[in-house]
Amino acid sequence: MTVRKNQASLTAAEKRRFTDALVQLKRSGRYDDFVTTHNAFIVGDTDNGERTGHRSPSFLPWHRRFLIEFEQALQSVDPAVALPYWDWSTDRTARASLWAPDFLGGTGRSRDGQVMDGPFAASAGNWPISVRVDSRTYLRRSLAGSARELPTRAEVESVLAMETYDMAPWNSSSDGFRNHLEGWRGVNLHNRVHVWVGGQMATGVSPNDPVFWLHHAFIDKLWADWQRRHPGSSYLPLGGTPDVVDLDETMKPWNDVRPAELLDHTAHYTFDTA
Ligand code: CU1
Ligand code: CU1
């Protein structure tokens, strides 16, 4: 059984196995397939046209399925590994242990944003950026650069309190839990964290930065927390909505899964909240 832990409580050995598995997956070429898929959806998802991964109700089930596939790929390398989650409302500075050299490494240097320490530094030779939106082949970050503050716990609570999952027009202008969590409206949770990290994380090729997985594992956990708080609230829309994925409609790129089948994460993993 896969147990996703808070990254702050991982042992040194757990951190090492996780980053080793990432590097092995990268070397095999399979890691970059995930970056390519993510960017294709970022480019294709539009407010007034078809939208699946972002700006739409299926933002949450799409990333849940995406993370499950990625976690399974990691487990094919090391069966003991699970995705950790990063609670950025608690570990909210560039000095958090998340960014230490024994885990993800730190912020980029001021000249060009290049990450200089940790397993994903260009100098370590294990993390060439191949799927990219510009010519730079090294991992970049600018922690606390463009977005100065990460979301607070009070801001998280204000979004978890929202009763309705999503509503028309089912895009980046919608009111409701999904869009406030995704961050196009209100206090902005998910999008702001991408911008706070900066570098590739602020682009469509964001999975180039391994912190992408820890960020989205926490977004996924917030969805599960919201479900527990609002047992009477359902995924919406239920059906008949053009351009978005209804509850029982199949979801690209997989075409073998519907949001309805992804509402219960416990079939795949649980969270260790220690
Ligand atoms: Cu995404
Ligand atoms: Cu994201």
Short mmCIF file of C-alpha atoms and ligand atoms in Angstrom, two decimals:
data_model
loop_
_atom_site.label_atom_id
_atom_site.label_comp_id
_atom_site.label_asym_id
_atom_site.label_seq_id
_atom_site.Cartn_x
_atom_site.Cartn_y
_atom_site.Cartn_z
CA MET A 1 0.00 0.00 0.00
CA THR A 2 1.31 3.40 -0.98
CA VAL A 3 1.46 5.93 1.84
CA ARG A 4 2.17 9.53 0.93
CA LYS A 5 4.00 11.34 3.71
CA ASN A 6 4.63 14.96 4.53
CA GLN A 7 8.09 15.66 3.08
CA ALA A 8 9.09 17.36 6.34
CA SER A 9 8.87 14.02 8.16
CA LEU A 10 10.88 11.91 5.69
CA THR A 11 14.03 10.26 6.98
CA ALA A 12 17.36 10.90 5.30
CA ALA A 13 17.14 7.42 3.75
CA GLU A 14 13.63 8.09 2.40
CA LYS A 15 14.75 11.35 0.82
CA ARG A 16 17.69 9.60 -0.76
CA ARG A 17 15.59 6.79 -2.23
CA PHE A 18 13.09 9.26 -3.63
CA THR A 19 15.68 11.44 -5.36
CA ASP A 20 17.56 8.35 -6.58
CA ALA A 21 14.36 7.01 -8.15
CA LEU A 22 13.75 10.37 -9.85
CA VAL A 23 17.23 10.36 -11.32
CA GLN A 24 16.84 6.79 -12.57
CA LEU A 25 13.50 7.58 -14.19
CA LYS A 26 15.05 10.65 -15.79
CA ARG A 27 17.93 8.59 -17.18
CA SER A 28 15.49 6.10 -18.71
CA GLY A 29 13.73 8.88 -20.63
CA ARG A 30 10.38 8.12 -19.05
CA TYR A 31 10.47 11.18 -16.82
CA ASP A 32 10.48 13.53 -19.79
CA ASP A 33 7.34 11.91 -21.22
CA PHE A 34 5.46 13.31 -18.23
CA VAL A 35 6.84 16.79 -18.88
CA THR A 36 5.76 16.57 -22.53
CA THR A 37 2.24 15.45 -21.61
CA HIS A 38 1.82 18.21 -19.04
CA ASN A 39 2.94 20.93 -21.42
CA ALA A 40 0.64 19.69 -24.18
CA PHE A 41 -2.33 20.12 -21.85
CA ILE A 42 -1.21 23.55 -20.62
CA VAL A 43 -1.02 24.65 -24.25
CA GLY A 44 -4.33 23.04 -25.21
CA ASP A 45 -6.49 23.99 -22.21
CA THR A 46 -8.37 27.19 -23.03
CA ASP A 47 -11.15 29.07 -21.26
CA ASN A 48 -13.51 29.02 -24.21
CA GLY A 49 -12.54 25.72 -25.84
CA GLU A 50 -11.78 22.20 -24.73
CA ARG A 51 -10.14 22.14 -21.30
CA THR A 52 -9.12 19.12 -19.29
CA GLY A 53 -5.97 19.51 -17.21
CA HIS A 54 -6.37 23.12 -16.16
CA ARG A 55 -8.96 25.94 -15.98
CA SER A 56 -11.70 23.36 -15.63
CA PRO A 57 -13.44 21.02 -13.17
CA SER A 58 -11.19 18.10 -14.12
CA PHE A 59 -8.08 19.97 -12.93
CA LEU A 60 -8.21 17.84 -9.78
CA PRO A 61 -8.98 14.37 -11.22
CA TRP A 62 -6.61 14.99 -14.16
CA HIS A 63 -3.66 15.72 -11.88
CA ARG A 64 -4.66 12.89 -9.55
CA ARG A 65 -4.42 10.42 -12.42
CA PHE A 66 -1.22 12.07 -13.68
CA LEU A 67 0.40 11.69 -10.25
CA ILE A 68 -0.75 8.08 -9.86
CA GLU A 69 0.90 7.20 -13.18
CA PHE A 70 4.06 9.00 -12.21
CA GLU A 71 4.17 7.35 -8.80
CA GLN A 72 3.77 3.95 -10.45
CA ALA A 73 6.65 4.76 -12.79
CA LEU A 74 8.80 5.64 -9.76
CA GLN A 75 7.73 2.42 -8.04
CA SER A 76 8.83 0.41 -11.07
CA VAL A 77 12.30 1.74 -10.24
CA ASP A 78 11.99 1.41 -6.45
CA PRO A 79 8.81 -0.21 -5.05
CA ALA A 80 9.35 1.40 -1.62
CA VAL A 81 9.02 4.96 -2.92
CA ALA A 82 5.85 7.08 -2.68
CA LEU A 83 5.21 10.72 -3.57
CA PRO A 84 5.75 12.99 -0.58
CA TYR A 85 3.63 16.12 -0.23
CA TRP A 86 4.82 19.66 0.49
CA ASP A 87 2.58 21.61 2.84
CA TRP A 88 3.70 25.05 1.70
CA SER A 89 1.39 26.71 4.23
CA THR A 90 3.72 25.36 6.95
CA ASP A 91 7.13 24.97 5.24
CA ARG A 92 6.98 28.40 3.74
CA THR A 93 10.50 29.76 3.37
CA ALA A 94 13.47 29.13 1.10
CA ARG A 95 15.27 27.84 4.23
CA ALA A 96 12.88 24.89 4.71
CA SER A 97 14.57 21.47 4.71
CA LEU A 98 12.78 20.72 1.41
CA TRP A 99 15.35 22.94 -0.32
CA ALA A 100 18.44 21.48 1.38
CA PRO A 101 21.20 19.84 -0.70
CA ASP A 102 20.21 16.38 0.61
CA PHE A 103 16.75 16.70 -0.94
CA LEU A 104 15.63 19.03 -3.75
CA GLY A 105 18.44 21.59 -3.58
CA GLY A 106 17.87 25.31 -3.22
CA THR A 107 17.07 28.43 -5.16
CA GLY A 108 18.90 29.45 -8.33
CA ARG A 109 21.82 31.86 -8.52
CA SER A 110 20.87 35.43 -9.27
CA ARG A 111 22.63 35.66 -12.64
CA ASP A 112 20.58 33.05 -14.51
CA GLY A 113 18.44 31.20 -11.97
CA GLN A 114 20.54 28.05 -12.21
CA VAL A 115 20.09 25.67 -9.25
CA MET A 116 23.59 25.08 -7.92
CA ASP A 117 23.24 22.38 -5.26
CA GLY A 118 21.46 19.10 -4.62
CA PRO A 119 20.83 16.11 -6.92
CA PHE A 120 19.19 18.18 -9.68
CA ALA A 121 21.88 20.84 -10.07
CA ALA A 122 23.25 21.00 -13.62
CA SER A 123 26.74 20.50 -12.21
CA ALA A 124 25.72 17.06 -10.85
CA GLY A 125 25.07 15.99 -14.44
CA ASN A 126 21.88 14.02 -13.78
CA TRP A 127 19.18 16.51 -14.65
CA PRO A 128 19.40 17.91 -18.19
CA ILE A 129 16.27 19.88 -19.11
CA SER A 130 15.33 18.35 -22.46
CA VAL A 131 11.63 19.19 -22.78
CA ARG A 132 11.84 22.98 -22.61
CA VAL A 133 10.24 26.20 -23.70
CA ASP A 134 13.55 28.01 -24.26
CA SER A 135 17.20 27.13 -24.90
CA ARG A 136 18.27 26.77 -21.26
CA THR A 137 19.12 23.19 -20.38
CA TYR A 138 19.51 23.58 -16.60
CA LEU A 139 16.98 23.54 -13.75
CA ARG A 140 16.07 27.05 -12.67
CA ARG A 141 14.37 28.47 -9.57
CA SER A 142 13.86 31.84 -8.02
CA LEU A 143 12.29 31.05 -4.67
CA ALA A 144 10.19 33.92 -3.29
CA GLY A 145 11.13 35.94 -6.39
CA SER A 146 7.94 36.87 -8.24
CA ALA A 147 5.40 35.77 -5.63
CA ARG A 148 6.75 36.92 -2.29
CA GLU A 149 4.53 34.95 0.07
CA LEU A 150 3.23 31.40 -0.07
CA PRO A 151 -0.43 30.89 0.87
CA THR A 152 -1.15 30.83 4.59
CA ARG A 153 -3.11 28.19 6.52
CA ALA A 154 -5.93 30.73 6.97
CA GLU A 155 -6.10 31.15 3.19
CA VAL A 156 -6.19 27.38 2.74
CA GLU A 157 -9.01 27.16 5.30
CA SER A 158 -11.02 29.84 3.50
CA VAL A 159 -10.93 27.77 0.31
CA LEU A 160 -11.65 24.45 2.05
CA ALA A 161 -14.75 26.08 3.54
CA MET A 162 -16.33 26.52 0.09
CA GLU A 163 -19.33 24.27 -0.30
CA THR A 164 -19.69 23.99 -4.08
CA TYR A 165 -17.10 22.08 -6.10
CA ASP A 166 -17.31 24.19 -9.27
CA MET A 167 -19.82 26.16 -11.31
CA ALA A 168 -20.53 27.68 -14.71
CA PRO A 169 -18.81 28.83 -16.82
CA TRP A 170 -16.49 25.99 -15.66
CA ASN A 171 -13.28 27.81 -16.51
CA SER A 172 -10.78 30.21 -14.94
CA SER A 173 -13.51 32.73 -14.10
CA SER A 174 -15.74 30.31 -12.15
CA ASP A 175 -16.59 30.69 -8.51
CA GLY A 176 -16.32 27.61 -6.26
CA PHE A 177 -13.78 25.36 -4.57
CA ARG A 178 -11.92 24.10 -7.64
CA ASN A 179 -11.14 27.48 -9.15
CA HIS A 180 -10.14 29.06 -5.85
CA LEU A 181 -7.87 26.10 -5.16
CA GLU A 182 -6.44 26.15 -8.68
CA GLY A 183 -5.87 29.83 -8.11
CA TRP A 184 -7.43 31.84 -10.92
CA ARG A 185 -9.70 33.53 -8.39
CA GLY A 186 -9.51 34.80 -4.85
CA VAL A 187 -6.51 34.20 -2.61
CA ASN A 188 -4.85 31.96 -5.24
CA LEU A 189 -3.41 28.78 -3.79
CA HIS A 190 -2.05 26.43 -6.50
CA ASN A 191 -0.96 28.92 -9.17
CA ARG A 192 0.78 31.14 -6.65
CA VAL A 193 3.01 28.29 -5.48
CA HIS A 194 4.18 27.67 -9.06
CA VAL A 195 5.07 31.36 -9.36
CA TRP A 196 6.74 31.45 -5.91
CA VAL A 197 9.15 28.67 -6.96
CA GLY A 198 9.77 30.34 -10.33
CA GLY A 199 12.01 28.99 -13.10
CA GLN A 200 10.48 26.04 -14.97
CA MET A 201 7.81 25.74 -12.26
CA ALA A 202 6.23 28.94 -13.56
CA THR A 203 5.84 27.47 -17.08
CA GLY A 204 3.98 24.64 -18.83
CA VAL A 205 7.03 22.41 -18.44
CA SER A 206 6.76 22.71 -14.65
CA PRO A 207 7.24 18.95 -14.00
CA ASN A 208 10.90 19.50 -14.96
CA ASP A 209 11.26 20.61 -11.36
CA PRO A 210 10.73 17.63 -9.04
CA VAL A 211 8.96 19.92 -6.56
CA PHE A 212 6.03 19.83 -9.01
CA TRP A 213 5.11 16.36 -7.69
CA LEU A 214 5.28 17.41 -4.03
CA HIS A 215 3.21 20.52 -4.72
CA HIS A 216 0.54 18.58 -6.58
CA ALA A 217 0.52 15.79 -3.99
CA PHE A 218 -0.50 18.49 -1.49
CA ILE A 219 -3.13 19.97 -3.83
CA ASP A 220 -4.47 16.43 -4.19
CA LYS A 221 -4.55 16.03 -0.41
CA LEU A 222 -6.47 19.32 -0.07
CA TRP A 223 -9.10 17.92 -2.44
CA ALA A 224 -9.41 14.84 -0.19
CA ASP A 225 -9.61 17.10 2.88
CA TRP A 226 -12.38 19.12 1.22
CA GLN A 227 -14.33 15.94 0.37
CA ARG A 228 -14.22 14.85 3.99
CA ARG A 229 -15.50 18.24 5.13
CA HIS A 230 -18.30 18.38 2.59
CA PRO A 231 -19.72 14.85 2.31
CA GLY A 232 -22.84 16.25 0.64
CA SER A 233 -20.92 18.03 -2.14
CA SER A 234 -20.25 16.23 -5.41
CA TYR A 235 -17.89 16.65 -8.34
CA LEU A 236 -19.56 18.91 -10.89
CA PRO A 237 -20.72 19.11 -13.65
CA LEU A 238 -22.74 15.92 -13.65
CA GLY A 239 -23.38 15.88 -17.41
CA GLY A 240 -24.13 17.56 -20.70
CA THR A 241 -21.54 20.33 -20.49
CA PRO A 242 -19.62 21.15 -23.68
CA ASP A 243 -15.80 21.36 -23.66
CA VAL A 244 -15.34 20.15 -20.06
CA VAL A 245 -15.15 16.69 -18.51
CA ASP A 246 -18.41 15.75 -16.81
CA LEU A 247 -18.53 13.32 -13.88
CA ASP A 248 -19.00 10.24 -16.08
CA GLU A 249 -17.13 11.33 -19.16
CA THR A 250 -13.78 9.85 -20.14
CA MET A 251 -10.75 12.05 -19.67
CA LYS A 252 -7.90 12.65 -22.11
CA PRO A 253 -5.19 11.53 -22.67
CA TRP A 254 -6.12 8.26 -21.04
CA ASN A 255 -9.67 7.72 -22.33
CA ASP A 256 -10.14 4.82 -19.91
CA VAL A 257 -10.93 6.80 -16.79
CA ARG A 258 -13.71 9.16 -15.68
CA PRO A 259 -13.68 11.66 -12.81
CA ALA A 260 -16.23 9.41 -11.04
CA GLU A 261 -13.57 6.69 -10.77
CA LEU A 262 -11.01 9.06 -9.27
CA LEU A 263 -13.04 10.57 -6.45
CA ASP A 264 -11.82 8.04 -3.89
CA HIS A 265 -8.04 8.23 -3.59
CA THR A 266 -7.87 5.45 -0.97
CA ALA A 267 -8.04 2.81 -3.70
CA HIS A 268 -4.56 4.01 -4.75
CA TYR A 269 -2.82 5.51 -1.69
CA THR A 270 -3.40 7.03 1.70
CA PHE A 271 -1.90 10.06 3.44
CA ASP A 272 0.25 9.82 6.53
CA THR A 273 -0.52 13.05 8.30
CA ALA A 274 2.17 12.65 10.98
CU CU1 B 1 -0.77 21.10 -14.33
CU CU1 B 2 0.28 22.83 -10.98
#
